[in-house]
Coordinates of C-alpha atoms in Angstrom, one line a residue:
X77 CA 0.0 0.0 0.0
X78 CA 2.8 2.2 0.7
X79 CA 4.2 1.4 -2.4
X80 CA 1.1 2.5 -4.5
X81 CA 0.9 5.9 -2.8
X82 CA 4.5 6.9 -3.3
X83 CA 4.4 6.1 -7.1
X84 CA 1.1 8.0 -7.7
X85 CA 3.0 10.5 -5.9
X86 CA 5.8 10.0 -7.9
X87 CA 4.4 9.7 -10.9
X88 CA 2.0 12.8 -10.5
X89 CA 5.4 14.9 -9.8
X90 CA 7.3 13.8 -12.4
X91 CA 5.0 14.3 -15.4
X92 CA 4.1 17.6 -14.0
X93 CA 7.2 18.5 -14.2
X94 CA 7.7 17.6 -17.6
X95 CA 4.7 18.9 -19.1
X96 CA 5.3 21.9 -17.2
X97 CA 9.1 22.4 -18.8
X98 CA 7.9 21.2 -21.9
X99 CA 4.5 23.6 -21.6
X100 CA 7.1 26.7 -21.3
X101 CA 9.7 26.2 -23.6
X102 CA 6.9 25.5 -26.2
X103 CA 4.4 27.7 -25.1
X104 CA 1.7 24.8 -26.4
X105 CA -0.5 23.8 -23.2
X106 CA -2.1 20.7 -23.6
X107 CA 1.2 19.2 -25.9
X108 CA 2.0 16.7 -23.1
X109 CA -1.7 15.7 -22.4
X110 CA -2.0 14.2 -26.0
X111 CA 1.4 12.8 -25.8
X112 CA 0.8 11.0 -22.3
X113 CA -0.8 8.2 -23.8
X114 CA 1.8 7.3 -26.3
X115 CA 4.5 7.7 -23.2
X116 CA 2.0 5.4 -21.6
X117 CA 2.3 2.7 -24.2
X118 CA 6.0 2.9 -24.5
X119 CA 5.9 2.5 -21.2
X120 CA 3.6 -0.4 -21.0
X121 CA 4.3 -2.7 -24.1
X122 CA 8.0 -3.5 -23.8
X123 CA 8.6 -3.9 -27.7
X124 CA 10.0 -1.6 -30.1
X125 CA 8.1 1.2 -31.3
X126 CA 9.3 0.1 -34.7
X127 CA 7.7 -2.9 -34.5
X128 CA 4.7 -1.2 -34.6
X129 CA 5.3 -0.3 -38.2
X130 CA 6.8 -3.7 -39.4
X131 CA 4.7 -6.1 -37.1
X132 CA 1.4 -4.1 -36.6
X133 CA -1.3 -6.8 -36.0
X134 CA 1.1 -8.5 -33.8
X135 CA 2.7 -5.7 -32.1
X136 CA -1.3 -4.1 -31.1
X137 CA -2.0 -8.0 -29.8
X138 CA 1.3 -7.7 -27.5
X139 CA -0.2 -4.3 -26.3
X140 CA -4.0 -5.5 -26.1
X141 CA -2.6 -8.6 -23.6
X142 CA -0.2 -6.1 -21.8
X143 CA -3.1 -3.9 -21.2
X144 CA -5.6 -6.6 -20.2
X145 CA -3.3 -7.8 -17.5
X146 CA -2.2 -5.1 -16.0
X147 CA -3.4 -4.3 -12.1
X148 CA -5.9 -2.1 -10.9
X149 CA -2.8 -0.6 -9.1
X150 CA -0.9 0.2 -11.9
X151 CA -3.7 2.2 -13.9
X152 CA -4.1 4.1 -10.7
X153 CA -0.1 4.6 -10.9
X154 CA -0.5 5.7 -15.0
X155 CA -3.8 7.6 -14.0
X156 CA -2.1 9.8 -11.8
X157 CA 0.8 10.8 -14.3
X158 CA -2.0 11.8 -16.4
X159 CA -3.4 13.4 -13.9
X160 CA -0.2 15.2 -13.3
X161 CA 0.0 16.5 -17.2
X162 CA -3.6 17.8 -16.7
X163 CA -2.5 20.0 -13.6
X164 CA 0.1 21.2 -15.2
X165 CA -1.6 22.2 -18.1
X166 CA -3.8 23.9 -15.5
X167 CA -1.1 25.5 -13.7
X168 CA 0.4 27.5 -17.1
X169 CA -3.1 28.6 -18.3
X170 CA -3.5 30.1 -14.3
X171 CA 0.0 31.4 -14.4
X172 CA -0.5 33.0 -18.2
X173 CA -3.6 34.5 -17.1
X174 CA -2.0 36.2 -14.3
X175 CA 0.3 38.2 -15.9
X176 CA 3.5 35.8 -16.0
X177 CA 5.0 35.5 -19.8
X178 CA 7.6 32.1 -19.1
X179 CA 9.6 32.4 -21.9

């Protein structure tokens, strides 16, 4: 149990941190939020992304099994990094609105 709240934690903090970075250098706010879920996959599937272009039916059935088997614990875990990319999309717009120009 201990274990699942400090990797929502961690994950949370980590992709907030990105999309944040990545949400001022290029001044596009919801970038990372569309992106999380092919971070997600990359994450998940543990085959090359290239296979995906030279093995596609069998690469999407790797992924389709992957996805069915993971835990209820670790879509909580990938939940909250997009949870954390939302925030921080949140967080610029907030920030923008109040007057701060980041880069």
């Amino acid at each position: 149990m201990i274990q699942l709240v400090v990797s929502v934690l961690l994950y949370f903090v980590i992709f907030f941190g990105i999309a944040f970075i990545l949400n001022m250098l290029l001044r596009s706010t919801w970038l990372m939020s569309f992106l999380y879920p092919v971070i997600a996959i990359i994450i998940i599937d543990g085959i090359s992304t290239f296979d995906y272009l030279t093995n596609t039916s069998e690469s999407f059935q790797v992924l389709g099994d992957r996805l069915a088997s993971l835990q209820v614990a670790d879509y909580i875990i990938m939940g909250s990094g997009l949870a954390g990319t939302i925030v921080s999309g949140i967080t610029i717009r907030i920030l923008r609105k109040s007057g701060y120009r980041m880069f």
